[in-house]
Coordinates of C-alpha atoms and ligand atoms in Angstrom, one line a residue:
M6 CA 129.9 11.5 73.6
I7 CA 128.8 8.4 71.8
L8 CA 131.7 6.1 72.9
L9 CA 131.5 4.0 76.1
N10 CA 133.5 5.5 78.9
P11 CA 133.3 3.4 82.1
R12 CA 134.3 6.4 84.1
Q13 CA 131.2 8.3 83.0
H14 CA 128.5 5.7 82.6
R15 CA 125.4 7.6 81.5
R16 CA 123.4 5.5 79.1
P17 CA 119.7 5.9 79.8
Y18 CA 117.6 3.0 81.0
A19 CA 113.9 3.0 81.9
D20 CA 114.6 0.9 85.0
A21 CA 117.1 1.0 87.8
R22 CA 118.0 -2.7 87.5
S23 CA 119.4 -2.3 84.0
T24 CA 121.6 0.5 85.1
D25 CA 122.7 -1.6 88.1
V26 CA 123.6 -4.5 85.8
M27 CA 125.9 -2.3 83.7
R28 CA 127.5 -0.5 86.6
A29 CA 128.0 -3.7 88.6
T30 CA 129.7 -5.3 85.6
I31 CA 132.0 -2.4 85.0
G32 CA 132.6 -2.4 88.8
F33 CA 133.6 -6.0 88.7
F34 CA 136.3 -5.5 86.0
E35 CA 137.6 -2.2 87.5
A36 CA 137.9 -3.9 90.9
K37 CA 139.7 -6.8 89.3
G38 CA 142.1 -4.4 87.7
K39 CA 144.1 -4.4 84.5
D40 CA 147.1 -6.4 85.9
K41 CA 145.0 -9.3 87.0
L42 CA 142.8 -9.1 83.9
L43 CA 145.9 -9.4 81.6
A44 CA 147.6 -12.0 83.8
D45 CA 144.5 -14.2 83.6
Y46 CA 144.4 -13.7 79.8
Y47 CA 147.9 -14.8 79.2
D48 CA 147.8 -17.6 81.8
R49 CA 144.6 -18.8 80.2
G50 CA 142.9 -19.5 83.5
W51 CA 139.2 -20.3 83.6
Y52 CA 137.2 -17.2 84.5
A53 CA 135.6 -18.6 87.7
D54 CA 135.7 -15.1 89.4
F55 CA 133.6 -13.7 86.6
L56 CA 131.1 -16.5 86.8
E57 CA 130.9 -16.1 90.6
F58 CA 130.1 -12.4 90.1
V59 CA 127.5 -13.3 87.6
Q60 CA 125.9 -15.8 89.9
A61 CA 126.0 -13.6 93.0
N62 CA 124.4 -10.7 91.2
R63 CA 122.0 -12.7 89.1
I64 CA 123.4 -11.0 86.0
F65 CA 122.5 -13.6 83.3
A66 CA 119.2 -14.4 85.1
T67 CA 118.2 -10.7 84.5
M68 CA 119.7 -10.4 81.0
C69 CA 118.9 -13.8 79.5
T70 CA 115.5 -14.8 80.9
P71 CA 112.6 -13.6 78.7
A72 CA 109.7 -11.9 80.4
G73 CA 107.3 -14.5 81.9
E74 CA 109.8 -17.3 82.0
G75 CA 111.1 -16.8 85.5
A76 CA 113.0 -13.9 87.1
A77 CA 110.7 -10.9 87.6
D78 CA 113.4 -8.5 86.4
G79 CA 114.2 -10.7 83.4
R80 CA 113.4 -9.7 79.9
W81 CA 115.0 -10.1 76.5
D82 CA 115.7 -6.5 75.8
T83 CA 118.0 -5.7 72.9
W84 CA 118.4 -2.1 74.1
R85 CA 120.3 -3.2 77.2
I86 CA 121.9 -6.3 75.6
C87 CA 123.8 -3.9 73.2
E88 CA 125.6 -2.2 76.0
F89 CA 126.1 -5.3 78.1
A90 CA 127.8 -7.0 75.1
E91 CA 129.9 -3.8 74.6
I92 CA 131.0 -3.7 78.2
L93 CA 132.1 -7.4 78.1
G94 CA 134.0 -6.9 74.9
F95 CA 135.6 -3.7 76.3
Y96 CA 137.2 -5.8 79.1
G97 CA 137.8 -9.0 77.2
L98 CA 136.3 -11.2 74.5
Q99 CA 136.6 -14.3 76.7
Y100 CA 134.0 -12.8 79.1
W101 CA 131.8 -11.8 76.2
Y102 CA 132.1 -15.3 74.8
T103 CA 130.9 -17.2 77.8
W104 CA 127.8 -15.0 77.8
Q105 CA 127.4 -15.2 74.0
V106 CA 127.4 -19.0 73.8
S107 CA 124.9 -19.0 76.7
V108 CA 122.7 -16.7 74.6
L109 CA 123.0 -19.2 71.7
G110 CA 122.4 -22.2 73.9
L111 CA 119.2 -20.5 75.3
G112 CA 117.9 -19.7 71.8
P113 CA 116.5 -23.1 71.0
I114 CA 115.2 -23.5 74.6
W115 CA 113.2 -20.2 74.7
M116 CA 111.9 -21.0 71.2
S117 CA 110.7 -24.5 72.3
T118 CA 107.3 -25.6 73.4
N119 CA 108.9 -27.8 76.0
A120 CA 107.8 -25.9 79.1
A121 CA 109.7 -28.3 81.5
L122 CA 113.0 -27.5 79.8
R123 CA 112.3 -23.8 79.8
R124 CA 111.6 -23.9 83.5
R125 CA 114.8 -25.9 84.1
A126 CA 116.8 -23.3 82.1
A127 CA 115.2 -20.4 84.1
Q128 CA 116.1 -22.1 87.3
A129 CA 119.7 -22.8 86.1
L130 CA 120.1 -19.1 85.2
E131 CA 118.9 -18.1 88.8
D132 CA 121.5 -20.5 90.1
G133 CA 124.3 -18.9 88.0
G134 CA 124.4 -21.5 85.3
I135 CA 125.8 -20.9 81.8
F136 CA 124.7 -22.6 78.5
A137 CA 126.1 -24.0 75.3
F138 CA 125.1 -24.3 71.6
G139 CA 126.1 -27.6 70.1
L140 CA 125.8 -27.0 66.4
S141 CA 129.2 -27.2 64.8
E142 CA 131.1 -30.4 64.0
K143 CA 134.7 -31.0 63.1
T144 CA 134.4 -32.0 59.5
H145 CA 131.3 -30.1 58.4
G146 CA 132.0 -26.3 59.0
A147 CA 129.1 -24.2 57.7
D148 CA 127.4 -27.2 56.2
I149 CA 125.1 -28.1 59.0
Y150 CA 122.9 -30.3 56.8
S151 CA 125.6 -33.0 57.1
T152 CA 125.4 -33.4 60.8
D153 CA 126.8 -36.7 62.2
M154 CA 125.1 -36.4 65.6
V155 CA 122.6 -39.3 65.1
L156 CA 119.7 -40.4 67.3
T157 CA 118.8 -44.0 67.0
P158 CA 115.4 -45.2 68.3
A159 CA 115.7 -47.1 71.6
G160 CA 112.6 -48.1 73.7
D161 CA 110.5 -45.0 74.2
G162 CA 113.3 -42.7 73.2
W163 CA 116.6 -42.7 71.4
R164 CA 120.3 -43.1 71.9
A165 CA 122.5 -40.2 70.7
N166 CA 125.9 -40.9 69.2
G167 CA 128.3 -38.4 67.7
R168 CA 130.8 -35.6 68.3
K169 CA 130.5 -31.9 68.4
Y170 CA 133.4 -29.5 67.9
Y171 CA 134.0 -25.8 68.8
I172 CA 131.3 -25.8 71.4
G173 CA 131.9 -23.0 73.9
N174 CA 131.0 -23.7 77.6
G175 CA 130.7 -27.4 76.7
N176 CA 132.8 -28.2 79.9
V177 CA 130.3 -26.9 82.5
A178 CA 127.1 -25.8 80.8
A179 CA 123.8 -26.4 82.7
L180 CA 122.4 -27.6 79.3
V181 CA 123.9 -28.0 75.8
S182 CA 121.3 -27.4 73.1
T183 CA 122.5 -30.0 70.6
F184 CA 121.7 -30.3 67.0
G185 CA 121.4 -33.7 65.2
R186 CA 119.2 -35.9 63.1
I187 CA 117.1 -39.0 63.6
D188 CA 118.8 -42.0 62.1
G189 CA 117.8 -43.0 58.6
S190 CA 115.9 -39.8 57.9
D191 CA 116.3 -36.1 57.2
D192 CA 114.4 -35.4 60.4
Y193 CA 116.5 -32.8 62.2
V194 CA 116.3 -32.5 66.0
F195 CA 117.5 -30.1 68.8
F196 CA 117.8 -31.7 72.2
A197 CA 119.1 -30.7 75.6
A198 CA 122.2 -32.7 76.7
D199 CA 123.6 -32.5 80.2
P200 CA 127.4 -32.4 80.5
R201 CA 127.2 -34.2 83.9
H202 CA 125.6 -37.3 82.4
P203 CA 128.1 -40.2 82.2
S204 CA 127.5 -40.7 78.5
Y205 CA 128.6 -37.1 77.8
H206 CA 132.4 -37.3 77.2
L207 CA 134.3 -34.1 77.3
I208 CA 137.3 -34.6 75.0
K209 CA 139.3 -31.4 75.1
N210 CA 139.5 -27.6 74.7
V211 CA 140.3 -27.1 71.1
V212 CA 141.6 -23.6 71.5
A213 CA 144.4 -22.1 73.6
S214 CA 142.4 -19.5 75.5
Q215 CA 140.6 -18.7 78.8
S216 CA 137.5 -19.8 77.0
Y217 CA 136.6 -23.5 76.9
V218 CA 135.7 -24.2 73.3
S219 CA 135.0 -27.9 73.6
E220 CA 135.0 -31.0 71.6
F221 CA 132.6 -33.5 73.2
E222 CA 131.2 -36.9 72.3
L223 CA 127.9 -38.5 73.1
R224 CA 128.2 -42.2 73.4
D225 CA 124.8 -44.0 73.6
Y226 CA 123.5 -40.9 75.4
P227 CA 119.9 -41.6 76.3
V228 CA 117.5 -39.0 74.9
T229 CA 113.8 -39.0 76.0
A230 CA 110.9 -37.1 74.6
G231 CA 111.4 -34.7 77.6
D232 CA 114.8 -33.8 76.3
I233 CA 113.6 -32.8 72.8
L234 CA 113.5 -29.1 72.1
H235 CA 112.5 -29.2 68.4
R236 CA 112.0 -31.7 65.6
G237 CA 112.0 -31.5 61.8
R238 CA 111.6 -28.1 60.2
D239 CA 111.3 -26.5 63.6
A240 CA 114.8 -27.7 64.6
W241 CA 116.3 -26.2 61.4
D242 CA 114.4 -22.9 62.0
A243 CA 115.5 -22.9 65.6
A244 CA 119.1 -23.2 64.6
L245 CA 118.9 -20.3 62.0
N246 CA 116.7 -18.1 64.2
T247 CA 119.0 -18.5 67.2
V248 CA 122.0 -17.5 65.0
N249 CA 119.9 -14.5 63.8
I250 CA 119.7 -13.3 67.4
G251 CA 123.2 -14.2 68.4
K252 CA 125.2 -12.9 65.4
Y253 CA 124.1 -9.4 66.3
N254 CA 126.1 -9.5 69.5
L255 CA 129.4 -9.9 67.6
G256 CA 129.3 -6.4 66.4
W257 CA 129.1 -5.1 70.0
A258 CA 132.1 -7.2 71.0
S259 CA 134.0 -5.5 68.2
I260 CA 132.8 -2.1 69.3
G261 CA 133.8 -2.7 72.9
I262 CA 137.2 -4.0 72.0
C263 CA 137.9 -1.1 69.6
T264 CA 136.8 1.5 72.2
H265 CA 139.2 0.3 74.9
A266 CA 142.0 0.0 72.4
L267 CA 141.4 3.5 71.1
Y268 CA 141.7 5.0 74.6
E269 CA 144.9 3.2 75.2
A270 CA 146.4 4.0 71.8
I271 CA 145.7 7.7 71.7
T272 CA 146.8 8.2 75.3
H273 CA 150.1 6.5 74.5
A274 CA 150.7 8.3 71.2
S275 CA 149.7 11.8 72.5
N276 CA 152.2 11.5 75.3
R277 CA 155.1 10.1 73.3
V278 CA 157.6 12.6 72.0
L279 CA 159.9 11.8 69.1
Y280 CA 162.2 14.3 67.4
T281 CA 160.8 17.0 69.8
M282 CA 157.3 16.5 68.6
H283 CA 154.3 14.5 69.8
V284 CA 153.6 11.4 67.8
T285 CA 150.1 12.7 67.2
D286 CA 151.6 15.7 65.3
F287 CA 152.7 13.4 62.5
S288 CA 150.1 13.9 59.8
H289 CA 149.7 10.2 59.0
V290 CA 149.2 9.3 62.7
R291 CA 146.6 12.0 63.1
Q292 CA 144.8 10.8 60.0
N293 CA 144.8 7.2 61.4
F294 CA 143.3 8.4 64.6
V295 CA 140.6 10.4 62.9
D296 CA 139.8 7.5 60.6
A297 CA 139.7 5.0 63.5
Y298 CA 137.4 7.3 65.5
C299 CA 135.1 7.9 62.5
R300 CA 134.9 4.2 61.7
L301 CA 134.2 3.3 65.3
V302 CA 131.4 6.0 65.6
A303 CA 129.9 4.6 62.4
M304 CA 130.0 1.1 63.7
K305 CA 128.1 2.2 66.7
L306 CA 125.6 4.3 64.9
F307 CA 124.8 1.4 62.5
A308 CA 124.6 -1.3 65.2
L309 CA 122.3 0.9 67.3
R310 CA 120.0 1.6 64.4
A311 CA 120.0 -2.1 63.5
A312 CA 118.7 -2.7 67.1
D313 CA 115.7 -0.5 66.4
Y314 CA 114.7 -2.7 63.5
M315 CA 115.3 -5.8 65.4
R316 CA 113.1 -4.6 68.2
A317 CA 110.4 -3.4 65.9
A318 CA 110.4 -6.6 63.8
S319 CA 107.2 -8.5 63.1
P320 CA 106.0 -11.0 60.5
A321 CA 105.2 -8.0 58.4
D322 CA 108.5 -6.3 58.9
R323 CA 111.6 -8.6 58.5
R324 CA 114.1 -5.9 57.5
Y325 CA 116.2 -7.0 60.4
L326 CA 117.2 -10.0 58.4
L327 CA 119.4 -7.7 56.3
Y328 CA 120.7 -5.5 59.1
N329 CA 121.6 -8.3 61.5
P330 CA 124.0 -10.1 59.2
M331 CA 125.5 -6.7 58.4
V332 CA 126.2 -6.0 62.1
K333 CA 127.9 -9.4 62.0
M334 CA 130.0 -9.0 58.8
K335 CA 130.4 -5.2 58.3
V336 CA 130.8 -4.0 61.9
T337 CA 133.2 -6.7 62.8
T338 CA 135.4 -6.2 59.7
Q339 CA 135.4 -2.5 60.4
G340 CA 136.6 -3.4 63.9
E341 CA 139.6 -5.1 62.2
D342 CA 140.3 -1.9 60.3
V343 CA 140.1 0.2 63.4
I344 CA 142.7 -2.0 65.2
N345 CA 144.9 -2.0 62.1
L346 CA 144.9 1.8 62.1
L347 CA 145.6 2.0 65.8
W348 CA 148.4 -0.6 65.7
D349 CA 150.2 1.3 63.0
T350 CA 150.3 4.3 65.3
I351 CA 151.5 2.6 68.4
A352 CA 153.7 0.0 66.8
A353 CA 155.8 -1.8 69.4
K354 CA 153.6 -0.7 72.3
G355 CA 150.8 -2.9 70.9
F356 CA 152.9 -6.0 71.7
E357 CA 153.4 -5.3 75.4
K358 CA 151.8 -7.7 77.9
D359 CA 150.6 -5.0 80.2
M360 CA 148.5 -3.3 77.5
Y361 CA 144.9 -4.4 76.7
F362 CA 145.9 -3.7 73.1
G363 CA 147.7 -7.0 72.7
Q364 CA 144.6 -9.0 73.5
A365 CA 142.5 -6.7 71.3
A366 CA 144.7 -7.2 68.3
I367 CA 144.3 -11.0 68.6
D368 CA 140.7 -11.2 69.5
I369 CA 139.3 -8.7 67.0
R370 CA 140.2 -11.2 64.2
G371 CA 137.9 -13.9 65.5
L372 CA 134.6 -11.9 65.2
P373 CA 134.3 -11.8 61.4
K374 CA 135.0 -15.6 61.3
L375 CA 132.6 -16.9 64.0
E376 CA 128.9 -17.7 63.6
G377 CA 129.2 -17.8 59.8
T378 CA 132.1 -16.2 58.0
V379 CA 132.0 -12.8 56.3
H380 CA 131.5 -14.8 53.0
V381 CA 128.5 -16.7 54.3
N382 CA 126.9 -13.5 55.5
I383 CA 127.5 -11.6 52.3
A384 CA 126.1 -14.6 50.3
L385 CA 123.1 -14.3 52.5
I386 CA 122.5 -10.5 52.1
V387 CA 122.9 -10.4 48.3
K388 CA 119.6 -12.1 48.1
F389 CA 118.0 -8.8 49.3
M390 CA 119.8 -6.7 46.7
P391 CA 117.2 -6.6 43.9
S392 CA 114.3 -5.8 46.3
F393 CA 116.4 -3.2 48.2
F394 CA 117.3 -1.2 45.1
F395 CA 114.2 -1.7 42.9
T396 CA 111.1 -2.4 44.8
P397 CA 111.0 -0.3 48.0
A398 CA 108.0 -0.2 50.2
E399 CA 106.4 2.2 52.6
Y400 CA 106.7 1.4 56.3
P401 CA 105.7 3.4 59.3
P402 CA 108.7 5.3 60.8
V403 CA 110.7 3.3 63.3
P404 CA 111.8 5.6 66.1
Q405 CA 114.6 4.8 68.6
Q406 CA 113.5 1.6 70.5
R407 CA 114.8 2.2 74.1
Q408 CA 111.7 1.1 75.9
A409 CA 112.0 -1.5 78.7
A410 CA 110.2 -4.3 76.8
N411 CA 110.6 -7.9 76.0
D412 CA 111.6 -8.6 72.4
D413 CA 108.9 -11.3 72.0
F414 CA 109.2 -11.6 68.2
L415 CA 112.8 -12.8 68.3
F416 CA 111.7 -16.1 69.8
R417 CA 108.9 -16.6 67.3
Q418 CA 110.5 -15.5 64.0
G419 CA 108.9 -18.3 62.0
G420 CA 110.6 -20.1 59.1
A421 CA 113.4 -18.5 57.0
K422 CA 111.2 -18.5 53.9
G423 CA 110.5 -15.9 51.3
L424 CA 113.7 -13.9 51.9
S425 CA 113.8 -12.4 48.4
Q426 CA 110.3 -11.1 48.9
I427 CA 111.2 -8.9 51.9
Q428 CA 110.9 -5.3 51.0
F429 CA 112.9 -2.3 52.4
H430 CA 112.1 1.4 52.8
D431 CA 113.6 3.6 50.1
Y432 CA 117.3 4.1 51.0
R433 CA 117.4 7.3 48.9
K434 CA 115.3 9.1 51.5
A435 CA 118.1 8.9 54.1
F436 CA 120.4 10.9 51.7
A437 CA 117.8 13.4 50.6
G438 CA 118.2 16.7 52.3
V439 CA 121.7 16.0 53.8
K440 CA 123.8 18.7 52.1
L441 CA 127.2 17.6 53.3
P442 CA 129.6 17.2 50.4
N443 CA 130.8 13.7 51.2
V444 CA 127.3 12.4 51.8
Q445 CA 126.3 13.8 48.4
R446 CA 129.3 12.3 46.8
F447 CA 128.6 8.9 48.3
A448 CA 124.9 9.2 47.1
E449 CA 126.2 9.7 43.6
Q450 CA 128.4 6.6 43.8
A451 CA 125.4 4.6 45.1
E452 CA 123.3 5.8 42.2
I453 CA 125.9 4.6 39.7
F454 CA 125.9 1.2 41.3
R455 CA 122.1 1.1 41.0
E456 CA 122.5 2.1 37.4
L457 CA 124.9 -0.8 36.9
L458 CA 122.4 -3.2 38.4
A459 CA 119.6 -1.9 36.2
S460 CA 121.5 -1.7 33.0
D461 CA 123.8 -4.8 33.2
P462 CA 122.8 -7.0 36.1
P463 CA 124.9 -10.0 37.0
G464 CA 124.3 -12.7 34.4
P465 CA 123.7 -16.4 35.2
A466 CA 127.4 -17.3 35.2
Q467 CA 128.2 -14.3 37.4
M468 CA 125.5 -15.3 39.8
K469 CA 127.4 -18.6 40.3
D470 CA 130.7 -16.8 40.7
V471 CA 131.0 -16.3 44.4
A472 CA 134.0 -14.0 44.1
F473 CA 132.0 -11.7 41.9
L474 CA 129.0 -11.8 44.2
L475 CA 131.2 -11.0 47.2
A476 CA 132.7 -7.9 45.5
G477 CA 129.2 -6.6 44.5
G478 CA 127.9 -7.6 48.0
E479 CA 130.5 -5.3 49.7
I480 CA 129.2 -2.3 47.7
F481 CA 125.6 -3.2 48.5
A482 CA 126.5 -3.5 52.2
L483 CA 128.1 -0.1 52.1
V484 CA 125.0 1.5 50.8
V485 CA 122.9 -0.1 53.6
Y486 CA 125.5 0.9 56.1
A487 CA 125.4 4.5 54.9
Q488 CA 121.6 4.6 55.1
L489 CA 121.3 3.5 58.7
I490 CA 124.1 5.7 59.8
L491 CA 122.3 8.7 58.3
E492 CA 119.1 7.7 59.9
N493 CA 120.8 7.5 63.3
A494 CA 123.0 10.6 63.1
P495 CA 120.3 13.1 64.1
V496 CA 119.1 10.8 66.9
Y497 CA 122.6 10.8 68.5
E498 CA 123.1 14.5 67.5
V499 CA 126.2 13.7 65.5
P500 CA 127.7 17.0 64.5
D501 CA 127.9 17.8 60.7
D502 CA 131.7 17.9 60.8
L503 CA 131.9 14.4 62.1
L504 CA 129.2 13.1 59.8
D505 CA 131.0 14.5 56.8
Q506 CA 134.3 13.1 58.0
I507 CA 132.6 9.7 58.4
F508 CA 131.5 9.9 54.8
D509 CA 135.0 10.8 53.8
F510 CA 136.0 7.2 54.5
M511 CA 132.8 5.9 53.1
V512 CA 133.6 7.5 49.7
R513 CA 137.1 6.1 49.8
D514 CA 135.8 2.6 50.7
M515 CA 133.2 2.8 47.9
S516 CA 136.0 3.6 45.5
K517 CA 138.1 0.7 46.8
F518 CA 135.2 -1.8 46.4
A519 CA 134.4 -0.4 42.9
L520 CA 137.9 -1.2 41.9
Q521 CA 137.6 -4.7 43.3
L522 CA 134.4 -5.2 41.3
F523 CA 136.0 -3.7 38.2
S524 CA 138.9 -6.2 38.6
Q525 CA 136.8 -9.3 38.7
P526 CA 137.7 -11.6 35.7
S527 CA 134.0 -11.8 34.7
S528 CA 133.0 -8.1 34.9
T529 CA 131.6 -6.8 31.6
E530 CA 132.5 -3.7 29.7
K531 CA 129.4 -1.9 30.8
Q532 CA 129.9 -3.0 34.5
M533 CA 133.5 -1.9 34.3
A534 CA 132.5 1.5 32.9
C535 CA 130.1 2.0 35.9
C536 CA 132.8 0.9 38.3
R537 CA 135.3 3.5 36.8
R538 CA 132.7 6.2 37.4
M539 CA 132.2 5.1 41.0
I540 CA 135.9 5.7 41.8
R541 CA 135.7 9.2 43.3
K542 CA 137.9 11.2 45.6
A543 CA 136.5 12.3 49.0
V544 CA 136.0 16.1 49.4
H545 CA 138.8 17.2 51.7
D546 CA 138.1 20.2 53.9
P547 CA 141.1 21.0 56.1
A548 CA 139.1 23.2 58.5
R549 CA 136.5 20.4 59.1
Y550 CA 139.2 17.8 59.5
D551 CA 141.1 20.0 62.1
R552 CA 137.9 20.6 64.1
V553 CA 137.1 16.9 64.2
W554 CA 140.6 16.2 65.4
K555 CA 140.7 19.0 68.0
E556 CA 137.2 18.8 69.3
Q557 CA 136.5 15.1 69.2
V558 CA 139.5 12.9 68.8
A559 CA 142.4 14.6 70.6
P560 CA 140.4 14.9 73.9
L561 CA 140.2 11.1 74.1
S562 CA 143.8 11.1 75.2
G563 CA 143.7 10.4 79.0
A564 CA 139.9 10.2 79.0
Y565 CA 139.9 6.6 80.3
E566 CA 142.5 4.3 81.8
M567 CA 141.7 1.0 83.4
R568 CA 142.6 0.8 87.1
R569 CA 145.8 -1.3 87.5
Ligands
FAD20 C1 136.6 -19.9 69.0 C2 135.4 -20.5 68.4 C3 134.3 -20.7 69.0 C4 133.1 -21.3 68.4 N1 132.0 -21.5 69.2 C5 131.0 -22.2 68.7 C6 129.9 -22.7 69.5 O1 129.8 -22.4 70.7 N2 128.9 -23.4 68.9 C7 129.0 -23.8 67.6 O2 128.1 -24.5 67.1 N3 130.0 -23.4 66.8 C8 131.0 -22.6 67.3 N4 132.1 -22.3 66.5 C9 132.1 -22.7 65.1 C10 132.0 -21.5 64.1 O3 130.7 -21.0 64.1 C11 132.4 -22.0 62.7 O4 133.8 -22.1 62.8 C12 132.1 -21.0 61.6 O5 130.7 -21.0 61.5 C13 132.7 -21.3 60.3 O6 132.9 -22.6 60.1 P1 134.4 -23.1 59.6 O7 135.3 -22.3 60.4 O8 134.5 -24.5 59.9 O9 134.5 -22.7 58.1 P2 134.0 -23.6 56.9 O10 132.5 -23.8 57.0 O11 134.9 -24.8 56.8 O12 134.3 -22.7 55.7 C14 135.5 -22.7 54.8 C15 135.5 -21.6 53.9 O13 134.4 -21.7 53.0 C16 133.6 -20.5 53.0 N5 132.2 -20.9 52.9 C17 131.5 -21.9 53.6 N6 130.2 -21.9 53.2 C18 130.0 -20.9 52.4 C19 128.9 -20.4 51.7 N7 127.6 -20.9 51.8 N8 129.0 -19.3 50.9 C20 130.2 -18.7 50.7 N9 131.4 -19.1 51.3 C21 131.3 -20.2 52.1 C22 133.9 -19.9 54.3 O14 133.7 -18.5 54.3 C23 135.4 -20.2 54.5 O15 136.2 -19.3 53.8 C24 133.2 -21.7 67.1 C25 134.4 -21.6 66.4 C26 135.5 -21.0 67.0 C27 136.8 -20.9 66.3

């Protein structure tokens, strides 16, 4: 089975330490128990017990220290990071978040030539430290060009003044990688700030949560050359490249949350009897569960395949720059769909304070919005659309990347230049030879979209119309999503029934997005005609549907329940 089940942890790792990290983390949460987990969530207590576990077991030292920087068992290994993020999300987004912002805080450090700060970070990880990424500011949102964290020359160094907002772990981080600019110039800078310094003022936690999402202020904070991580163009690239690494993990938080919520929801619904029948005998409830399951398996297949491209990336192969933002925007919004479907089936039960579901329903909403909103990420990926559809290139095959290796390239990605020149392998090859009716139907829809782009591409006014681009971007994203799912289906031995059922929702989603593009005020007659042809009905096969329900979805009832 492709879904995580903590009772039967079997994911393969090339080394025993990786398996130990996963099992120890599961063990920590199962020993803590569901009652305490939820009590802490609703009481919003700081998760000191989790951080003590991390320290005692050197969990972040192993997971977050690249090879050669310190810990002998440390490496930046996306194969194991996937499941680690999934496990943390499975038990609670707050635990995932303290790790995730540490990942972000470490990005500019591991990318820096400042060896002394890298050594300090490695030692802090050994000591159980966590990290923070100080990019966002209260008034500037996604517009990081406008930073008001200003460094003014003073003696041999500078004095930093300014506030940062929404900075996770800013209360206790070993180091805060802080983004700013040198006064009177456009010279950006990343420097390491220490929350223990008297000129670092912690203002408040800006959210009501177990997580500490800080506002802090630097008042005449002394910055020396030894505190500088990056300057100028490098600082800008370090910010973007760090987010490239980090945003991938948001998809796994969604997958973990949805998996736990699915076990709870189906176990409840299968055992609830109304009007002498089980709730799961209602046709709409069953449909919701089949859909939720298919969407969740698709999320996982896509995110796993995206990891292969991330691990295989090089200056000559930057396809991950399309797949990563898609894990961020597509997988996380699919996560919202999964929770919506499940909540409709369990109704009042989803509000109860002794169910994980209540926290899942709240936390799943955050992931599409953090580290760049869905809009920002779609605006990013539409740049790839012409080259994706019209100038494919040949690449050597990328097999599954589960080797125990350090993902060196992620820390030397280079500048974010030449995005529109990145080429992709021909998506149509993934569809060729798959004879399943819904896969073929989806391929027809994708072809019509390609025809739309070739015959009546967005004009100059439409290119400036963000709403129009977002509608088209959703369709593009769905084609990429389908391609990587199809590439990964044989690797994970996804049965034909399930794959066709996955494409049942993909055909429906494509029809929905086609209608949205059709409805744009600026869509032309020709574009609307293509959109109309893209609206297709999925091929329903009752026997296939029944098999998916009986063989794959119904058995999830009772398959996992967290220890109380
Ligand atoms: C719980 C939490 C934790 C966080 N942790 C951290 C952290 O540790 N470190 C850190 O640095 N930041 C952190 N953030 C900040 C977070 O990354 C930003 O909130 C996020 O990037 C979006 O910024 P914004 O919410 O201010 O939206 P805004 O940037 O104000 O956007 C407003 C609207 O404009 C749209 N928009 C903006 N730019 C574009 C564009 N180019 N194209 C299309 N649409 C656009 C957006 O989609 C949105 O609808 C955190 C935020 C929260 C809530």
